[in-house]
Short mmCIF file of C-alpha atoms and ligand atoms in Angstrom, two decimals:
data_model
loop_
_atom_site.label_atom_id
_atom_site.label_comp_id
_atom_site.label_asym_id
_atom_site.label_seq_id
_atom_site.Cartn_x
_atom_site.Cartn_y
_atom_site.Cartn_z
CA UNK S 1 257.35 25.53 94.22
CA UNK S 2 259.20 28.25 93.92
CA UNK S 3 259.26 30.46 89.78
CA UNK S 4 255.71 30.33 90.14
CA UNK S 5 254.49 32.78 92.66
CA UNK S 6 251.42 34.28 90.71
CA UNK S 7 248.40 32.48 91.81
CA UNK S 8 245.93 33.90 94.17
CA UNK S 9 245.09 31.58 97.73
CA UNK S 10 242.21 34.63 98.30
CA UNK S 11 240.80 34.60 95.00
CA UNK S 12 240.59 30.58 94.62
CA UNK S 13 238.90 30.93 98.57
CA UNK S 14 236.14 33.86 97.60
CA UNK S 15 235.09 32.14 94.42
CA UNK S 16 234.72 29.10 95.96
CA UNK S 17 233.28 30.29 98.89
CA UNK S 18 230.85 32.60 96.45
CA UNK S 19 229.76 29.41 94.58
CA UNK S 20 228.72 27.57 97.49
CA UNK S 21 226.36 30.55 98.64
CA UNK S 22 224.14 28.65 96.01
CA UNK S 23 222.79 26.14 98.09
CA UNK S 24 219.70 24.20 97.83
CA UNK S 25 220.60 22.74 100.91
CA UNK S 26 221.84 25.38 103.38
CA UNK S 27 220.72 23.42 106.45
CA UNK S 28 223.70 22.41 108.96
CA UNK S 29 225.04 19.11 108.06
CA UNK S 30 223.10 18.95 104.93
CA UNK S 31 225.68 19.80 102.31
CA UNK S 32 225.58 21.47 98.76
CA UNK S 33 222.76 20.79 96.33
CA UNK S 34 222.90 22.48 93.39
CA UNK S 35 220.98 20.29 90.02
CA UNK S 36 221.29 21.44 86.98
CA UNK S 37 219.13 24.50 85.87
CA UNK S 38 217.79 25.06 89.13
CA UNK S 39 217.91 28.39 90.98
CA UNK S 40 221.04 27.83 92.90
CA UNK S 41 222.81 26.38 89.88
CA UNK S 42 221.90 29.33 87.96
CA UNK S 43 222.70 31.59 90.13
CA UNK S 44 226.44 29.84 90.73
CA UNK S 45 226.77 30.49 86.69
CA UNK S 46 226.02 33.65 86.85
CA UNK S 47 228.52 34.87 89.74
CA UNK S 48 230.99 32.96 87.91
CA UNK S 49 230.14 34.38 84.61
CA UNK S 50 230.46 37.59 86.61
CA UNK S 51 233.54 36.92 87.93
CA UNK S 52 235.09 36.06 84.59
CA UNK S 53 234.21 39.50 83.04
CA UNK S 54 235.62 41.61 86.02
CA UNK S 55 239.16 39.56 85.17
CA UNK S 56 239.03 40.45 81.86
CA UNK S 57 237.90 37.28 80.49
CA UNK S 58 235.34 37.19 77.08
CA UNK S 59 232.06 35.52 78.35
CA UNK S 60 230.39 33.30 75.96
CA UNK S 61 227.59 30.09 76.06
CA UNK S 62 227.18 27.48 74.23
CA UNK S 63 223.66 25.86 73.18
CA UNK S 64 223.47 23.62 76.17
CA UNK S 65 224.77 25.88 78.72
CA UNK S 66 228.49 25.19 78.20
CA UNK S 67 230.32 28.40 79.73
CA UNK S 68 233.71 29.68 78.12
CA UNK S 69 235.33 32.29 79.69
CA UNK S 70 237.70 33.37 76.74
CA UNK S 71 241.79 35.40 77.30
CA UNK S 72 242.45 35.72 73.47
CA UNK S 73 246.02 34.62 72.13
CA UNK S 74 248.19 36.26 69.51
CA UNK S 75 247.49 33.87 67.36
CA UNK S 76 243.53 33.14 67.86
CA UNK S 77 243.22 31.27 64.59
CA UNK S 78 245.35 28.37 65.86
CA UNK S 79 243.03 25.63 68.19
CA UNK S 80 242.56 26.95 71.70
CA UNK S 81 243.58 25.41 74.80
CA UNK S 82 241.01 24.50 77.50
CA UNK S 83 240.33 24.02 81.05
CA UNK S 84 237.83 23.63 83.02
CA UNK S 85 234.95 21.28 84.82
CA UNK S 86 231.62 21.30 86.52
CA UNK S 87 229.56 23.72 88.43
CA UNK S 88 226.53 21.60 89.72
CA UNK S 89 226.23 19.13 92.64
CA UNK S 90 225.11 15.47 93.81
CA UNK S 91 222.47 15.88 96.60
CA UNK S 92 224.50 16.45 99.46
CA UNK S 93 227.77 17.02 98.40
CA UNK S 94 230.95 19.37 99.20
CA UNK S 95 232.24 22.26 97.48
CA UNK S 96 234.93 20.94 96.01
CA UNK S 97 233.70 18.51 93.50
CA UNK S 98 233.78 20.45 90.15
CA UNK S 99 234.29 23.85 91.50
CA UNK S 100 237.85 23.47 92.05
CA UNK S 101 238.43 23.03 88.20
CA UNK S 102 236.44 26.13 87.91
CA UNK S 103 237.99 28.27 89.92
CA UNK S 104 241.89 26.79 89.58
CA UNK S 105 241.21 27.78 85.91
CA UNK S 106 239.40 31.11 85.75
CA UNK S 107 242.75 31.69 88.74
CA UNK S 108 245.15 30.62 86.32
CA UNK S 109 243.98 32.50 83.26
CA UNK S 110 243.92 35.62 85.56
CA UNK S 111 247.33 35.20 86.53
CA UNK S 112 248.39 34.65 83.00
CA UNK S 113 247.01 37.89 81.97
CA UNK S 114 248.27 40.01 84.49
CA UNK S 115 251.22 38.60 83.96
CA UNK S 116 251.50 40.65 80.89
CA UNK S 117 252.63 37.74 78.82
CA UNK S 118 250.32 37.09 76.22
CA UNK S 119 250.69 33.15 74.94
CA UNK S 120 249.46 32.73 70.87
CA UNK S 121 246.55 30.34 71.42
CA UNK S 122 243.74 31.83 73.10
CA UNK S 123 243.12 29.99 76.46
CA UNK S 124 239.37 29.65 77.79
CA UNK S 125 238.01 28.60 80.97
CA UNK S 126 235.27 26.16 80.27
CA UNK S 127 231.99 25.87 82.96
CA UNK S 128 230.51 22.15 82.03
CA UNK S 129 226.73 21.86 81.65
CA UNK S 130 225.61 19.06 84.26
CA UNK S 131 228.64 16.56 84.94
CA UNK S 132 226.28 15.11 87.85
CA UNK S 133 224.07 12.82 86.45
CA UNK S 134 221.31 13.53 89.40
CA UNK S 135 218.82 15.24 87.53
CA UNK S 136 218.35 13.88 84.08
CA UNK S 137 219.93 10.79 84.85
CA UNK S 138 222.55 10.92 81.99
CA UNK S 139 225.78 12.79 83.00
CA UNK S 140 228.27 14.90 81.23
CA UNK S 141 225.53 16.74 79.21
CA UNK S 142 227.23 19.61 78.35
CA UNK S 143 231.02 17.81 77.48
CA UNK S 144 229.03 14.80 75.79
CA UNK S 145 226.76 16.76 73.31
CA UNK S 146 230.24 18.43 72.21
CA UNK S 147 231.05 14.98 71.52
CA UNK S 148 228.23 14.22 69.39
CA UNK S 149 226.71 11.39 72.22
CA UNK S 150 223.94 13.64 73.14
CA UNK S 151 221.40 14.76 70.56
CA UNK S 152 218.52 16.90 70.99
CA UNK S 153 216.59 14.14 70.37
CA UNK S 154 218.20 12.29 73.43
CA UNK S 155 217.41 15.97 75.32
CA UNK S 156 213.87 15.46 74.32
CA UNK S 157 213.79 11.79 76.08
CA UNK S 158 215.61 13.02 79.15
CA UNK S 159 213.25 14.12 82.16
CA UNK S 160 213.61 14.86 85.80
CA UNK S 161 211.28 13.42 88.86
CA UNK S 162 208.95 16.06 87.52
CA UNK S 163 208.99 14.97 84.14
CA UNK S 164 210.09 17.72 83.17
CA UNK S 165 212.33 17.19 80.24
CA UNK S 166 215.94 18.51 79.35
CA UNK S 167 214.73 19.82 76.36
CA UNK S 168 211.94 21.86 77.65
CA UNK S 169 214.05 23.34 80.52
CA UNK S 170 216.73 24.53 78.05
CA UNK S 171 214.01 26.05 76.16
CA UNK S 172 212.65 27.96 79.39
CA UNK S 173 215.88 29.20 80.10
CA UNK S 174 216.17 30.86 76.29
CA UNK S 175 218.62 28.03 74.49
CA UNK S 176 217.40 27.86 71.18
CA UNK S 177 217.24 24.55 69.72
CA UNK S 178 218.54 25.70 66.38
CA UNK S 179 222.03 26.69 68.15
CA UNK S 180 221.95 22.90 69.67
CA UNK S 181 223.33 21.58 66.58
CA UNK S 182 226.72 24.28 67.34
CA UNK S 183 228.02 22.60 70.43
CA UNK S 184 229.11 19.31 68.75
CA UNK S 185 233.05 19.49 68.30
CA UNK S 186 235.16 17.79 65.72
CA UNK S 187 239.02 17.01 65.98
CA UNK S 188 241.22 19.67 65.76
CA UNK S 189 238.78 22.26 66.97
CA UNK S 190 241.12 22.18 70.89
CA UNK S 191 244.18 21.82 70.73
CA UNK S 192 244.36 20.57 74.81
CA UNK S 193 241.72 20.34 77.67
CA UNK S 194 243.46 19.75 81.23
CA UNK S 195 240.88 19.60 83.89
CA UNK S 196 241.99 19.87 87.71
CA UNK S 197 240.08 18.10 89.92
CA UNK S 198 240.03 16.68 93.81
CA UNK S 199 241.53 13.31 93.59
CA UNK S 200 238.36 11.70 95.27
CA UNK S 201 240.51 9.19 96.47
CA UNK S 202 243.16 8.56 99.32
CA UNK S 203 246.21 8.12 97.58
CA UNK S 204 247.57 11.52 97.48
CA UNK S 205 246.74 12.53 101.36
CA UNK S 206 248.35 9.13 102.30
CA UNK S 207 251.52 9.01 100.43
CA UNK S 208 251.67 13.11 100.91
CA UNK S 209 251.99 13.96 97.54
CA UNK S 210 251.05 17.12 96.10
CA UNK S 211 249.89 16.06 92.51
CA UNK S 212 248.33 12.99 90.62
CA UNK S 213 248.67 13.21 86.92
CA UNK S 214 245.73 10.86 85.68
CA UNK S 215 246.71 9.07 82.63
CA UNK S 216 243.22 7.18 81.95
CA UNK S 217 239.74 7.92 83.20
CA UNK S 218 237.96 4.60 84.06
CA UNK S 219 234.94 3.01 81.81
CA UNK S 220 231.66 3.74 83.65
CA UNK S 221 228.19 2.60 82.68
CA UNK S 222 225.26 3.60 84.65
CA UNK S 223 221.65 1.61 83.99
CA UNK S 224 218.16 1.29 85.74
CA UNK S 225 216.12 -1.86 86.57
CA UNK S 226 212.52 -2.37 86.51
CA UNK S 227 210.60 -5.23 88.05
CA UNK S 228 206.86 -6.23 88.24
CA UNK S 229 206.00 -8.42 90.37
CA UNK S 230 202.29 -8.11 92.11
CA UNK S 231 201.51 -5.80 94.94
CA UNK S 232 199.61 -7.92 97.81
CA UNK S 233 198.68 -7.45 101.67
CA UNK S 234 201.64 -8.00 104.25
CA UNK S 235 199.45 -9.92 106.44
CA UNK S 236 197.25 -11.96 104.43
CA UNK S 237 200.06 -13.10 101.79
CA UNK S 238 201.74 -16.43 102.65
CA UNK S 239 205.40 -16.45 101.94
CA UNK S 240 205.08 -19.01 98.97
CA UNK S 241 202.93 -17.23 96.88
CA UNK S 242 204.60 -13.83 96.95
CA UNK S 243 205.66 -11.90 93.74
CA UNK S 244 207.55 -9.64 96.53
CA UNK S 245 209.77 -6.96 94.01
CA UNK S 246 212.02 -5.72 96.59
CA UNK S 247 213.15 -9.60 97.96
CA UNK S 248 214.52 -9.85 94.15
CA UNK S 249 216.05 -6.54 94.11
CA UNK S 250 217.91 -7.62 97.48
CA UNK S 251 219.15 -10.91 96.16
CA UNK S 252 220.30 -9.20 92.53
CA UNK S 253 221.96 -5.87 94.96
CA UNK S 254 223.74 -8.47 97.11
CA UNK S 255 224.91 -10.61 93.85
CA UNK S 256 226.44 -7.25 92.19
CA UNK S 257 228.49 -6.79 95.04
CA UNK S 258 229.58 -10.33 95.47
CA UNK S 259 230.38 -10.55 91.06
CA UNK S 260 232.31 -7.18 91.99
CA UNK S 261 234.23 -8.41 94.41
CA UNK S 262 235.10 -11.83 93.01
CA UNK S 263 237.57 -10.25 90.30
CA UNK S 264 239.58 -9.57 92.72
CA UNK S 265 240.49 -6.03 90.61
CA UNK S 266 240.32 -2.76 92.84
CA UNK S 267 238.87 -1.37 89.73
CA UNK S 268 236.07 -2.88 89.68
CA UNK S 269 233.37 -1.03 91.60
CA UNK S 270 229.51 -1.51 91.58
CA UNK S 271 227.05 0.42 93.31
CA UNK S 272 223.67 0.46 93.53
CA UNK S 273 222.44 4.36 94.95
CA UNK S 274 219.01 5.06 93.85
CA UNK S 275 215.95 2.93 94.70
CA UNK S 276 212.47 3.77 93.94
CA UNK S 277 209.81 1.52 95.88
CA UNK S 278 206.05 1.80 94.67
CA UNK S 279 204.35 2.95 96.64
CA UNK S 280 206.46 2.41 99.86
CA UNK S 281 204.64 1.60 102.64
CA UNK S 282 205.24 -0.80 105.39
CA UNK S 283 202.52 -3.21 104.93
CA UNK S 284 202.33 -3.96 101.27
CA UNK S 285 204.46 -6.32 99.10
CA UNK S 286 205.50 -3.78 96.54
CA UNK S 287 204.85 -5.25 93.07
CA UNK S 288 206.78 -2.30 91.60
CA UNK S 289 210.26 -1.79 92.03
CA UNK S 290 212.99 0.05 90.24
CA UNK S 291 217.27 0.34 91.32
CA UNK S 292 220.12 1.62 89.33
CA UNK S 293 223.46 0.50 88.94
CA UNK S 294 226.56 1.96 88.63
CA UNK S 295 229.22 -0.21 87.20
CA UNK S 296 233.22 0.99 86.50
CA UNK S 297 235.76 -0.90 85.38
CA UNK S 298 239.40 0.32 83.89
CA UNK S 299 239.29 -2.87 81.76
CA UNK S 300 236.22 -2.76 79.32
CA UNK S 301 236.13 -6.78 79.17
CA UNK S 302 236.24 -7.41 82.40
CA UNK S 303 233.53 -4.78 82.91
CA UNK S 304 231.19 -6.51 80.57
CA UNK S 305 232.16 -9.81 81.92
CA UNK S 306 230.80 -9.01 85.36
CA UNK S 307 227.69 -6.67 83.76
CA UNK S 308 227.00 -10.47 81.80
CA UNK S 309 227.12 -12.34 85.28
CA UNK S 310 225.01 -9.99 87.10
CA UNK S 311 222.39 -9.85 84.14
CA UNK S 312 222.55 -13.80 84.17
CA UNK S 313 221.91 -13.57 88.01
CA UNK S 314 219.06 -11.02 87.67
CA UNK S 315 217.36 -12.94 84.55
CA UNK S 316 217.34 -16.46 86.83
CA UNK S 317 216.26 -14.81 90.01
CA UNK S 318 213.29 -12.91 88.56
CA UNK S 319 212.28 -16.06 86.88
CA UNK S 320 212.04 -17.84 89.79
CA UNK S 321 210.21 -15.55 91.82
CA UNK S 322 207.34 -15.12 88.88
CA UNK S 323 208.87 -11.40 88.07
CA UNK S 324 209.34 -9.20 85.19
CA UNK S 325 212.45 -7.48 84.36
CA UNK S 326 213.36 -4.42 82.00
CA UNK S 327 216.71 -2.45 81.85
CA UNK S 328 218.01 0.26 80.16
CA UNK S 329 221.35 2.22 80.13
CA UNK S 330 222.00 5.40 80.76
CA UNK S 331 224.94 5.86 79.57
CA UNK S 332 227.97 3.76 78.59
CA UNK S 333 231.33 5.71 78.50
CA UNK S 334 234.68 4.05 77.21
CA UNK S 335 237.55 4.63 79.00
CA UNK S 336 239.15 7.89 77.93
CA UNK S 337 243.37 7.08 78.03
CA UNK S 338 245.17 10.46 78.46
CA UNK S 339 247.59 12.59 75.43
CA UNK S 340 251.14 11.16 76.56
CA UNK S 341 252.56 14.65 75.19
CA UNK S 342 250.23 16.70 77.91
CA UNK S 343 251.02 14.25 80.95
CA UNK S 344 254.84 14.82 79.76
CA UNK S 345 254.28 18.50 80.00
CA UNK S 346 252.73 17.95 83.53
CA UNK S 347 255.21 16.09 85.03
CA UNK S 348 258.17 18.35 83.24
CA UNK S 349 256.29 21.12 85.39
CA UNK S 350 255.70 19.29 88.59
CA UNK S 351 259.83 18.49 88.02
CA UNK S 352 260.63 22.13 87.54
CA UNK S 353 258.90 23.44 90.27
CA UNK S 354 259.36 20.50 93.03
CA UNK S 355 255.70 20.05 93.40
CA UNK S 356 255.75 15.95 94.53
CA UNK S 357 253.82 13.50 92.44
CA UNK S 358 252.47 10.56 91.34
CA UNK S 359 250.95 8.90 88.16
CA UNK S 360 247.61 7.51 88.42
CA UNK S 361 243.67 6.26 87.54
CA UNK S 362 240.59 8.13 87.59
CA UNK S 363 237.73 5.81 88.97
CA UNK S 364 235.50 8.53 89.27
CA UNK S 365 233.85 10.71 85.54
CA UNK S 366 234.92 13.29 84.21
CA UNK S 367 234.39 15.80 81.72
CA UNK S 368 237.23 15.02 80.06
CA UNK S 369 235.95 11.82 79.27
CA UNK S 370 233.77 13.04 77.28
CA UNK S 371 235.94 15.84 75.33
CA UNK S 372 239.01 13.18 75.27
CA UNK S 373 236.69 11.98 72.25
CA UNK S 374 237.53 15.05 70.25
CA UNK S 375 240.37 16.57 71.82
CA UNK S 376 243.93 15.35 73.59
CA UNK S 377 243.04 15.67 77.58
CA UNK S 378 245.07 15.13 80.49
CA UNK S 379 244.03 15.63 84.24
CA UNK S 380 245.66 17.23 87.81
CA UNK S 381 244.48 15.77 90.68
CA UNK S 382 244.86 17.08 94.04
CA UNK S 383 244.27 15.63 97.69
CA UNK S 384 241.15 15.49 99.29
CA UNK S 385 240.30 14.58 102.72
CA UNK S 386 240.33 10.88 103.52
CA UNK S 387 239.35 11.11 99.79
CA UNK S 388 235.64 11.35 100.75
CA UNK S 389 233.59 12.72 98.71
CA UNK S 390 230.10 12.98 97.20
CA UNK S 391 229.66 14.05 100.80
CA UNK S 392 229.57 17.05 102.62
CA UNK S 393 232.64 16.27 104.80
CA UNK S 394 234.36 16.45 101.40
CA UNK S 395 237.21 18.75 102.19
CA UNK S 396 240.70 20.20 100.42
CA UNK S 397 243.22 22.41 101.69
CA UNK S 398 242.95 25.90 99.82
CA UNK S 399 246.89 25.34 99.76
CA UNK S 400 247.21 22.13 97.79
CA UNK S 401 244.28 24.00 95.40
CA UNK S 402 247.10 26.68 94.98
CA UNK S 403 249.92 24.02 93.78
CA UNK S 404 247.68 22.42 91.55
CA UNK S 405 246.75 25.26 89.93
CA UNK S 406 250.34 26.86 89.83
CA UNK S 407 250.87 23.49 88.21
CA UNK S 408 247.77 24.39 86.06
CA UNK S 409 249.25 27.75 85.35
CA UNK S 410 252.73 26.58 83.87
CA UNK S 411 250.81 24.02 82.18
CA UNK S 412 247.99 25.85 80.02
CA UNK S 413 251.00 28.81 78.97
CA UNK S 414 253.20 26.29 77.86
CA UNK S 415 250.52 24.48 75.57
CA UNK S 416 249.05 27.86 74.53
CA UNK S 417 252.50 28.46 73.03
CA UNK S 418 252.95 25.17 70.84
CA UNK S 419 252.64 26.17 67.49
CA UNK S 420 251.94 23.04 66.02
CA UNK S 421 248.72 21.19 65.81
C1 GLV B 1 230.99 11.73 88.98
O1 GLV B 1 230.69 12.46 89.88
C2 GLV B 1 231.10 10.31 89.15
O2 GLV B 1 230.13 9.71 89.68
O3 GLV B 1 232.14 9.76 88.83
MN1 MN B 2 230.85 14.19 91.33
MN1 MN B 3 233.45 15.99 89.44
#
């Protein structure tokens, strides 16, 4: 990489080392934890919100919480360009999942002002309300209410552990319900979004490439099951009379993985991560058990397909075991295919500027998902660690941050300067 010298290694390093000062979870080995609308994630928004004003940027927010941090164009009436991603956390995660979006693009707008040059569309770095999907258990809040998927309504259903609901936080924190209605987006309204993000995968680190463009963002469903079966004495039960919850949720757990597996696809990835036992205790058959699971596929049939077989396997199982079974989803997203024209302007860039590459999947969420349903989106990935993450060994090099977001730079002034729509 050599025209592009502008971007700032110490800036990208003290803003993401100033986000992760908001910590729920500060203990050694424990990670970042930072929910949505909690102290620490508050407090991340407003250093960021801080730093955005000391660059010059216009600070503004949206009626969920969605930050833009706004470097006016010559021409502001023409669509704006965005970038951007997420500022809160899994439990236990990294620093780099999100952030780095953040930060390459509040970097990259800085560098474009003090450049002196400015570009006609106004370019604004974009802070996502709640990408995670830890708290409320629905993700993309903030990206999927500008699509129109999440109505106050839906905000009014959501709750946390506490039962606290969405809606009532937002109104605690002073967003007005009447300015809800605002954040929906239609087309035209963005002219681009390009998010950079950690790849969250190996690829990169083991072929040693600098770059992934992503071209299509997987489809990713995420549901909860109930049983009820009946809640009895460990000792005094015999086995053959046992409505035992858990012993179903093992055999339906193991039979997601196996239906997985049996495509054959790489794609196709189920997990099950959250698991709520009632009431937990060694010696008593719970009669009350509840899982989730996660299910991604870059093929929508195939998705459903397996989703069909592990519902089939689930429906029989509980049957024979005398136990009743409820479901609901979460949240269903499509696949969201990238704007050819912004991955050609990627890879021109990545060309021009010898920054090594590669074309690929996302089979992680993202934002853009979400705002690929309004507006053309394309994605930068860069290498992470072993590709963990959602853990806090998750780990990228502040240098391959840089040549993303060098490649972010060339790539936001050059769409900021199309003219047409
Ligand atoms: C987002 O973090 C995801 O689970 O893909
Ligand atoms: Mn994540
Ligand atoms: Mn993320």
């Amino acid at each position: 990489m050599k025209r592009i010298e502008g971007i700032s290694i110490e800036n990208i390093k003290e803003w993401l080392e100033g986000i992760d000062k908001f910590n729920a979870t500060p203990e050694q080995g424990a990670g970042t934890t930072r929910l949505v609308f909690s102290p620490e994630e508050i407090g991340a928004r407003d250093y960021m919100k801080s730093v955005m004003r000391e660059i010059g940027l216009t600070v503004e927010e949206d009626g969920i919480g969605n930050i833009f941090g706004s470097l006016e164009g010559t021409k502001p009436e023409l669509a704006p360009v965005w970038s951007g991603s997420h500022i809160d956390t899994v439990l236990h995660a990294g620093m780099f999942d999100g952030m780095t979006g953040i930060v390459a693009a509040v970097e990259a707008l800085r560098a474009i002002k003090d450049s002196g040059e400015r570009p006609q569309r106004t370019l604004k770095a974009v802070i996502f309300t709640s990408e995670e999907p830890t708290r409320f258990k629905n993700g993309c809040l903030g990206s999927r209410a500008m699509a129109g998927e999440l109505t106050y309504e839906d905000c009014e259903r959501l709750t946390d552990d506490q039962g606290i609901t969405l809606a009532k936080q937002m109104e605690m924190l002073g967003y007005r319900k009447e300015d809800f209605s605002k954040v929906c987006k239609k087309q035209g309204d963005v002219h681009a979004m390009v998010e950079l993000h950690i790849e969250q995968s190996e690829k990169l680190e083991q072929k040693n490439l600098q770059v992934g463009i992503v071209k299509a963002i997987t489809a990713y469903r995420t549901m909860m099951f109930h049983l009820k079966g009946k809640q009895d004495h460990a000792g005094g039960t015999m086995m053959s009379i046992r409505r035992d919850t858990v012993c179903a949720m093992a055999e339906i757990i193991s039979a997601a993985e196996r239906l997985a597996k049996e495509t054959g696809r790489y794609e196709t990835v189920a997990t099950v991560g959250k698991i709520d036992v009632y009431p937990n205790a060694t010696n008593i058959i719970s009669g009350d058990t509840s899982f989730s699971l996660d299910l991604r596929e870059d093929d929508r049939e195939v998705q459903m397909q397996v989703l069909g077989k592990i519902l089939d396997f689930a429906k029989k199982v509980t049957k024979e075991r005398g136990i009743q079974m409820s479901y609901e989803t979460f949240y269903d997203d499509l696949p969201a295919i990238a704007s050819p024209h912004i991955l050609s302007v990627i890879e021109d860039v990545c060309e021009k500027e010898n920054v090594t590459y590669q074309y690929m999947r996302s089979g992680a969420g993202h934002d853009s998902q979400l705002v690929s349903r309004f507006a053309p989106y394309a994605m930068i990935f860069i290498p992470c660690r072993e590709g963990i993450s959602h853990n806090p060994a998750e780990h990228a090099k502040y240098e391959d941050i840089v040549t993303g977001t060098k490649v972010l730079y060339e790539t936001l002034r050059q769409l900021a300067n199309e003219e047409v729509e």
